[in-house]
Every structure is written in structure tokens, then in C-alpha cells.
CSV table of N, CA, C and O in Angstrom, one decimal:
chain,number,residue,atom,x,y,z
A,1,UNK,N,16.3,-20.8,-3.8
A,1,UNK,CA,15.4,-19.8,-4.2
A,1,UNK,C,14.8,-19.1,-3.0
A,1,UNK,O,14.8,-17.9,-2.8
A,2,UNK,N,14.3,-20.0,-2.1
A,2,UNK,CA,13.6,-19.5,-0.5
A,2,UNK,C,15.2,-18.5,0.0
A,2,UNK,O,15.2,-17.3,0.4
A,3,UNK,N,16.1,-19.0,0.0
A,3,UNK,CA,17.6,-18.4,0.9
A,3,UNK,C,17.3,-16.9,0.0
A,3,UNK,O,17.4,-15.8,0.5
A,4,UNK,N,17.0,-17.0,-1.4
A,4,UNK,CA,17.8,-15.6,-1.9
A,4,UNK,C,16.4,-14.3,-1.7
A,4,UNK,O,16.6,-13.1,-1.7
A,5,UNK,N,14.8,-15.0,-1.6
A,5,UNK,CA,14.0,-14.5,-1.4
A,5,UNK,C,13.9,-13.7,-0.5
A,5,UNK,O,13.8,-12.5,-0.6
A,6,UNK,N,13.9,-14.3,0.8
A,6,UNK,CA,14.5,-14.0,2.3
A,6,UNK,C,15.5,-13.0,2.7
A,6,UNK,O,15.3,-12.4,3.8
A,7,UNK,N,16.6,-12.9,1.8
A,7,UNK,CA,17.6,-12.2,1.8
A,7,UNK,C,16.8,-10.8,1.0
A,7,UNK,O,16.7,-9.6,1.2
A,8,UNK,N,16.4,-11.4,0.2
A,8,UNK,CA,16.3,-9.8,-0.3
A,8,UNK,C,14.7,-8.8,0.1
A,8,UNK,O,14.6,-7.6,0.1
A,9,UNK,N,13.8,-9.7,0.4
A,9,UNK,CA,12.4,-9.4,0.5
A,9,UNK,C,11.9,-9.6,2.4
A,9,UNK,O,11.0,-9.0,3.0
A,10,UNK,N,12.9,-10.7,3.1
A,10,UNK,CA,12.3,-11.2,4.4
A,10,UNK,C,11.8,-10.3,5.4
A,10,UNK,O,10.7,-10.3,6.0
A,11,UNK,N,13.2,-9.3,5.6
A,11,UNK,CA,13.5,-8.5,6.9
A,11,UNK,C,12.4,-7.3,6.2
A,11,UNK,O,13.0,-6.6,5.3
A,12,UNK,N,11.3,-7.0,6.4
A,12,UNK,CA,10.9,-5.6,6.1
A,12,UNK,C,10.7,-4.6,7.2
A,12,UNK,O,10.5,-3.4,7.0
A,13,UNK,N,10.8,-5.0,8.4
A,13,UNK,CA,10.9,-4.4,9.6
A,13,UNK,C,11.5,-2.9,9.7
A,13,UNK,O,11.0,-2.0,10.2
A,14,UNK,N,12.6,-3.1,9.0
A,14,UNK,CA,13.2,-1.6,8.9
A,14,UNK,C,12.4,-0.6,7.7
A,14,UNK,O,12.8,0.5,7.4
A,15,UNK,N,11.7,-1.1,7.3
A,15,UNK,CA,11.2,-0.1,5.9
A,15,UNK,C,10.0,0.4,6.6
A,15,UNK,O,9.6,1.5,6.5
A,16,UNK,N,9.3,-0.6,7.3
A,16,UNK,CA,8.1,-0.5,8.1
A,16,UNK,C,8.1,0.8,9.1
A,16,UNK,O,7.4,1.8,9.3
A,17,UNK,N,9.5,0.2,9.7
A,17,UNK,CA,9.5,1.5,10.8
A,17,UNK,C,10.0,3.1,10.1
A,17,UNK,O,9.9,4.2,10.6
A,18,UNK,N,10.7,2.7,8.7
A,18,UNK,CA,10.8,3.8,8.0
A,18,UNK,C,9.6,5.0,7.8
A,18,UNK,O,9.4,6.2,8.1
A,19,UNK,N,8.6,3.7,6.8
A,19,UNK,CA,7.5,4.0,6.8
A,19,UNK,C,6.3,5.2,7.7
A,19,UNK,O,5.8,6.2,7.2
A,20,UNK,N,6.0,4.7,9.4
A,20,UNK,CA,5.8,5.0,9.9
A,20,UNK,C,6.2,6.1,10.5
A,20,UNK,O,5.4,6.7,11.3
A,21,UNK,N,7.7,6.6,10.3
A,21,UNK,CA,8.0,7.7,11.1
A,21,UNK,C,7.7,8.7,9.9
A,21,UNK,O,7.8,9.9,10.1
A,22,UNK,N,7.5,8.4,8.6
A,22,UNK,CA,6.9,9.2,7.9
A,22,UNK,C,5.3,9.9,7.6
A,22,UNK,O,4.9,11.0,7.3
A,23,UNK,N,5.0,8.8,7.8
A,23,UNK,CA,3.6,8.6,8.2
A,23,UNK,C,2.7,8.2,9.1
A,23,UNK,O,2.9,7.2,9.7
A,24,UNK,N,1.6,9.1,9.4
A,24,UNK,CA,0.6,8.6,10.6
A,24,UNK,C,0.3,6.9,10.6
A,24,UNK,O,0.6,6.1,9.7
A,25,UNK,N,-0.1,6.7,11.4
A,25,UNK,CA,-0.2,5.3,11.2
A,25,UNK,C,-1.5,4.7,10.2
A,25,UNK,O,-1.7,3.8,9.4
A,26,UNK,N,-2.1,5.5,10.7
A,26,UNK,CA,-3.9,5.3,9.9
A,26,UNK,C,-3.6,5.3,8.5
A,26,UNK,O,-4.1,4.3,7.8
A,27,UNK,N,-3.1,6.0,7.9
A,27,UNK,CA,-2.7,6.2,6.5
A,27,UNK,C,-1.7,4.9,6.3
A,27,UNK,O,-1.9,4.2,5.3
A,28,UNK,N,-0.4,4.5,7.2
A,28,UNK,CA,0.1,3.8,6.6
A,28,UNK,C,-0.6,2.7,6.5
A,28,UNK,O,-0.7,2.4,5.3
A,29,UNK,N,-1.3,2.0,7.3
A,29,UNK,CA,-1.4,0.5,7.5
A,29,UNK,C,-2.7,0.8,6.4
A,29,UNK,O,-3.5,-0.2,6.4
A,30,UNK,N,-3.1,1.8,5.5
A,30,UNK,CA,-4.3,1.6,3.9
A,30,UNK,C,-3.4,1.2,3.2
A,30,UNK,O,-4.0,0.6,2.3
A,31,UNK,N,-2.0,1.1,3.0
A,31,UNK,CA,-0.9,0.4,1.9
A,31,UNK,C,-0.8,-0.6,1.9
A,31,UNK,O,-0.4,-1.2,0.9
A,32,UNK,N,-1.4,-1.4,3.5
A,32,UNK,CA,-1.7,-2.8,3.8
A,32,UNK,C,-2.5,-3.4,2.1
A,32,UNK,O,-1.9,-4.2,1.4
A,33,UNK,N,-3.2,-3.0,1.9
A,33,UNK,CA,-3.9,-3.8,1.2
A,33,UNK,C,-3.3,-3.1,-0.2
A,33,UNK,O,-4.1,-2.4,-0.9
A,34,UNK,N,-2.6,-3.2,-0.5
A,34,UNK,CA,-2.0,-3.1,-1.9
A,34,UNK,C,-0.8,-4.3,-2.1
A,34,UNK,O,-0.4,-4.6,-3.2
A,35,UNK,N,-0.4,-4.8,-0.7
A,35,UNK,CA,0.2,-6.3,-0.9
A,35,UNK,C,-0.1,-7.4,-1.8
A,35,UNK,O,0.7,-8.1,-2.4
A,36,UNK,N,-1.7,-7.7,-1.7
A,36,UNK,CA,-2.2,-8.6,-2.6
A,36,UNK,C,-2.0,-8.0,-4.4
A,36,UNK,O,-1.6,-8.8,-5.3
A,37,UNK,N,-2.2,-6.7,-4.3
A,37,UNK,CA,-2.4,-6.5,-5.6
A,37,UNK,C,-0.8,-5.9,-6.1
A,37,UNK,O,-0.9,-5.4,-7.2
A,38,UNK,N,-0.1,-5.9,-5.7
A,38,UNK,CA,1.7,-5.9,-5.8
A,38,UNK,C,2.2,-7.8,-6.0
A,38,UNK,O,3.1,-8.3,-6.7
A,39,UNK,N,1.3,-8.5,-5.2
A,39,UNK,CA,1.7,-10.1,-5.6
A,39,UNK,C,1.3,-10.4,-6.8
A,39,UNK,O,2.1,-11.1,-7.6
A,40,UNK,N,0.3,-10.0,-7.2
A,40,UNK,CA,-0.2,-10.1,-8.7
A,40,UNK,C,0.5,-9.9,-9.6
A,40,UNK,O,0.7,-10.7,-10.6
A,41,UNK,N,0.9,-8.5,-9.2
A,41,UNK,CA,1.7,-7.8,-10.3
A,41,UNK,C,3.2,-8.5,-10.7
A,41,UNK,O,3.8,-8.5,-11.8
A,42,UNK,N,3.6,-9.0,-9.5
A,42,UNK,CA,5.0,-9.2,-9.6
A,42,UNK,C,4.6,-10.7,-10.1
A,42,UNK,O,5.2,-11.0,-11.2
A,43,UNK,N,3.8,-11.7,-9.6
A,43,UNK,CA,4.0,-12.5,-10.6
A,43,UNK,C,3.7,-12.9,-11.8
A,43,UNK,O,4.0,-14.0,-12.4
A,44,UNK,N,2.6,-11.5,-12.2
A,44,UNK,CA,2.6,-11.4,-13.9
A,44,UNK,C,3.6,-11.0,-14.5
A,44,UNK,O,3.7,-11.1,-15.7
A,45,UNK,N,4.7,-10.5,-13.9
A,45,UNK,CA,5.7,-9.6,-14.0
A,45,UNK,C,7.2,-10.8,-14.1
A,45,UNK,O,8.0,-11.0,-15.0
A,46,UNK,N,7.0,-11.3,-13.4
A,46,UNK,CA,8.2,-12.2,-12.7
A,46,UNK,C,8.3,-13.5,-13.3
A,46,UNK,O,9.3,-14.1,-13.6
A,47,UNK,N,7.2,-14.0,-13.3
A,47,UNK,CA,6.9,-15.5,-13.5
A,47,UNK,C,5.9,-15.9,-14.8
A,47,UNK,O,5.6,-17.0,-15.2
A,48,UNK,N,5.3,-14.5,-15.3
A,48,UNK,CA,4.3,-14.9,-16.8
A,48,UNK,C,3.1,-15.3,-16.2
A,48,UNK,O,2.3,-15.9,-16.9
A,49,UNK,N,2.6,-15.1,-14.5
A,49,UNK,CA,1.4,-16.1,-14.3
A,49,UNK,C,0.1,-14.8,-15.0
A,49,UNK,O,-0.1,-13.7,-14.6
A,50,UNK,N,-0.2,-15.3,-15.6
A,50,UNK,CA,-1.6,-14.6,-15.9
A,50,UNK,C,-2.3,-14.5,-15.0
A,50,UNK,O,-2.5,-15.5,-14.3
A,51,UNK,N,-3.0,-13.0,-14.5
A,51,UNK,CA,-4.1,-12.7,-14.0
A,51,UNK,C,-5.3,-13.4,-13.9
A,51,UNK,O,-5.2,-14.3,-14.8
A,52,UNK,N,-6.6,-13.5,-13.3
A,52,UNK,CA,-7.8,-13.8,-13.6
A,52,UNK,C,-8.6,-12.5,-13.7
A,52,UNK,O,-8.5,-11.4,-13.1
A,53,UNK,N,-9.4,-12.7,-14.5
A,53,UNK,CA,-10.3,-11.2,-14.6
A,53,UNK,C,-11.0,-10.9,-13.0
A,53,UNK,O,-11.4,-9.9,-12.6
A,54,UNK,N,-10.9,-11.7,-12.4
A,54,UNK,CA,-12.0,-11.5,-10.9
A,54,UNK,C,-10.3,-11.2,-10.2
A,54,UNK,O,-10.8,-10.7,-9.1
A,55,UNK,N,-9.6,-11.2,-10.1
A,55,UNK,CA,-7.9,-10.4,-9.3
A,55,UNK,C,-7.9,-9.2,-10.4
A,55,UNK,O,-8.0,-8.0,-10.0
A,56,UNK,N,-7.8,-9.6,-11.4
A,56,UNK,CA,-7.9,-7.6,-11.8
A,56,UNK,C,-8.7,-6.8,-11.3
A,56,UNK,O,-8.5,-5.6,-10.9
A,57,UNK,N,-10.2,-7.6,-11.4
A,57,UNK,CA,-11.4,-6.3,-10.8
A,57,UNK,C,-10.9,-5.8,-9.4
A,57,UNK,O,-10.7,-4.6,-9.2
A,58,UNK,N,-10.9,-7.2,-8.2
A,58,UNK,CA,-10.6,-7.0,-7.0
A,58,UNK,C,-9.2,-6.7,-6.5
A,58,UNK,O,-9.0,-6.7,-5.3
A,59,UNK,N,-8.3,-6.3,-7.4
A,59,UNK,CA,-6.7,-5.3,-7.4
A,59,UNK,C,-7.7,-4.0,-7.6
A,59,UNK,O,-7.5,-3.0,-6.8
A,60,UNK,N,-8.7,-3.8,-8.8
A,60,UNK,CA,-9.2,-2.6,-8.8
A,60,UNK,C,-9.8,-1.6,-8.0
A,60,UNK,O,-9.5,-0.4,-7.8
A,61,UNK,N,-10.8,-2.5,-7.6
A,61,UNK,CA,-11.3,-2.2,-6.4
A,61,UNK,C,-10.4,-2.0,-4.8
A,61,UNK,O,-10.9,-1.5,-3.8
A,62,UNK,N,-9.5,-2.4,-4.8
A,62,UNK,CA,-8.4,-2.0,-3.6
A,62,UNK,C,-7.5,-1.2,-3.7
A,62,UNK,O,-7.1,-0.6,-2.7
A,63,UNK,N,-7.1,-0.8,-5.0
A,63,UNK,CA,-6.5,0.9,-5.0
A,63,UNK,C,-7.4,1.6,-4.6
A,63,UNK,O,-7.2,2.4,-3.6
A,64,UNK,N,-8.6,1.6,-5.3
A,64,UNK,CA,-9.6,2.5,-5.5
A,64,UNK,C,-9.8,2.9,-4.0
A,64,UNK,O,-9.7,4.0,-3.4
A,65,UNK,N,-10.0,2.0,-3.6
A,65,UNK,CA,-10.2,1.9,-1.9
A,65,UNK,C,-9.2,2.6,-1.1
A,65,UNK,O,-9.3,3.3,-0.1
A,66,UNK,N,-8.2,2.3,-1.8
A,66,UNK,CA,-7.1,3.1,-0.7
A,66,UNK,C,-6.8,4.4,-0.9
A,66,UNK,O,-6.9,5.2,0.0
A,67,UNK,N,-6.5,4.7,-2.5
A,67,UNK,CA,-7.1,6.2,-2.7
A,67,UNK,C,-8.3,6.4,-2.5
A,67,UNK,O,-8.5,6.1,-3.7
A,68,UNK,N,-9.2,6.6,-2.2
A,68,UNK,CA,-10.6,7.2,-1.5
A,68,UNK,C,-10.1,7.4,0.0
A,68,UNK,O,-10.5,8.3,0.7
A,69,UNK,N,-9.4,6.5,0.4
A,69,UNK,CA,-9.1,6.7,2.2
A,69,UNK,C,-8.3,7.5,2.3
A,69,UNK,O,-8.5,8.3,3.3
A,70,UNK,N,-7.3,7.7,1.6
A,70,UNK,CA,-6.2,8.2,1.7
A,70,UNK,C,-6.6,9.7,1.1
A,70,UNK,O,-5.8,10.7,1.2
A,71,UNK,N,-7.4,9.8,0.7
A,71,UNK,CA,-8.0,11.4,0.0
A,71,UNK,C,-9.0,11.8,1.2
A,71,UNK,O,-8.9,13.0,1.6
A,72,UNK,N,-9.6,11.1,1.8
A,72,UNK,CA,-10.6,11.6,3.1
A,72,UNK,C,-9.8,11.9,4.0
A,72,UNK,O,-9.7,13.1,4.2
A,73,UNK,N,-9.2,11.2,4.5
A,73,UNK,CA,-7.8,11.2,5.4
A,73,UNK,C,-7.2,12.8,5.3
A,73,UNK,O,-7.2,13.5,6.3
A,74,UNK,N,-6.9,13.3,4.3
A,74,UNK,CA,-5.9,14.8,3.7
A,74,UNK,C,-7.3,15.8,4.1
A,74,UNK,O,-7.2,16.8,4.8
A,75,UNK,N,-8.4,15.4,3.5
A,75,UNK,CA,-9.2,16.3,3.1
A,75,UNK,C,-9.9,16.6,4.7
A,75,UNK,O,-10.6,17.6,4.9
A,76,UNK,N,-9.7,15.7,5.7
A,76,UNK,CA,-10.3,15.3,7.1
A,76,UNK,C,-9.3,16.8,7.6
A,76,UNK,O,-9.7,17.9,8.0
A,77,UNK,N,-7.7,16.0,7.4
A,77,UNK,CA,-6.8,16.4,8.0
A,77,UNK,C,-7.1,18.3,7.8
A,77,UNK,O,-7.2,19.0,8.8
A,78,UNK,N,-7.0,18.9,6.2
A,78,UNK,CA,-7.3,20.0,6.0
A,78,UNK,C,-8.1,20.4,7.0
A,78,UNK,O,-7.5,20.9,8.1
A,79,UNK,N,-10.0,20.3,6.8
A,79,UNK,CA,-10.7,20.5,7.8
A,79,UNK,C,-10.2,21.1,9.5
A,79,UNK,O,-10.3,22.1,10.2
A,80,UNK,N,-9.7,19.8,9.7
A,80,UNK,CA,-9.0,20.2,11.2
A,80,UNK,C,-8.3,21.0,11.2
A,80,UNK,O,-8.4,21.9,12.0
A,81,UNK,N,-7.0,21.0,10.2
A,81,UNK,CA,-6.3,22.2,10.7
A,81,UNK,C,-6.8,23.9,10.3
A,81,UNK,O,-6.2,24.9,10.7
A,82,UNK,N,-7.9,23.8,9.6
A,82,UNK,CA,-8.8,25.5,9.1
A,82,UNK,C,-9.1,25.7,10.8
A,82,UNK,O,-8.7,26.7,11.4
A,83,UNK,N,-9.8,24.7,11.5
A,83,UNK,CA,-10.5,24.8,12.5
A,83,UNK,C,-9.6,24.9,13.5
A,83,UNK,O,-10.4,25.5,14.2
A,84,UNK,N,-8.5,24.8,14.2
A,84,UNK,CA,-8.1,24.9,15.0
A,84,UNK,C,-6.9,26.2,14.6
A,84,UNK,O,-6.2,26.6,15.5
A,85,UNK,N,-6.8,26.9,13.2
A,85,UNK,CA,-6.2,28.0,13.1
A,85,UNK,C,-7.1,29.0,13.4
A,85,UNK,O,-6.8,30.0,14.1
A,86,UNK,N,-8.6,28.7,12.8
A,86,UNK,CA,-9.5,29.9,13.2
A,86,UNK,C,-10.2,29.9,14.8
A,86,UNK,O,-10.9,30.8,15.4
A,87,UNK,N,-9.9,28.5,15.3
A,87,UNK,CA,-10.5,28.8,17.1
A,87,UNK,C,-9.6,29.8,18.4
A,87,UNK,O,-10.0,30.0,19.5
């Protein structure tokens, strides 16, 4: 099971640097924390493990979190660029 997990999930290195040449770095590394609540998922998903109400709230609260950053972030970025077309 570890051999086939490895194989398919180990090496993420390349998706990472995918990632990144997509994205600023600041914005990527807020997806950081959607790992925990993707483990959740997959093993209510994968394996039947039931959630706890205190991993649902705190999955909730970590999107929420990363959408809010990731909305300041755009909304930052706008700002700057009004300002630096009208200077």
C-alpha cells in the first residue's frame, strides 16, 4: 500500500514548481493550508473515516481563511496596479 501511495502521491515536486511558475509565491503557499482539510476529505471519501464536528468547523475556518487572503491579495494587487497606471 505505502509502494503504490508513493508512486502515485510521493514526488509532488513537479506540480509544486508547476504551481509556482503560475503563481506568485504568497498566494501559493495560502493552498498550504488546505492540505489538512483535503486529508479529511479524502479519508471520508476513501476510507468511510467519519469527520469530527471540531475538523469540520476547523476545515471551515481554513478555506474561509484562505479565501479572505486570496481576495485581499487580488484586491491589494488591483489597487497597485490603478496606482502605478495613473503615476
Amino acid at each position: 500500500m505505502d509502494r503504490h501511495y508513493n508512486q502515485l502521491f510521493g514526488n509532488r515536486s513537479h506540480l509544486w514548481a508547476y504551481v509556482l511558475s503560475m503563481l506568485p509565491v504568497s498566494k501559493a503557499t495560502t493552498f498550504l493550508y488546505l492540505v489538512p482539510v483535503m486529508a479529511i476529505l479524502i479519508g471520508w471519501l476513501w476510507l468511510q473515516e467519519v469527520p469530527t464536528f471540531l475538523s469540520i468547523v476547523g476545515g471551515t475556518f481554513v478555506i474561509l481563511g484562505v479565501v479572505i487572503v486570496n481576495k485581499k491579495m487580488s484586491e491589494r494587487k488591483s489597487i497597485l496596479d490603478n496606482i502605478e497606471i495613473h503615476s
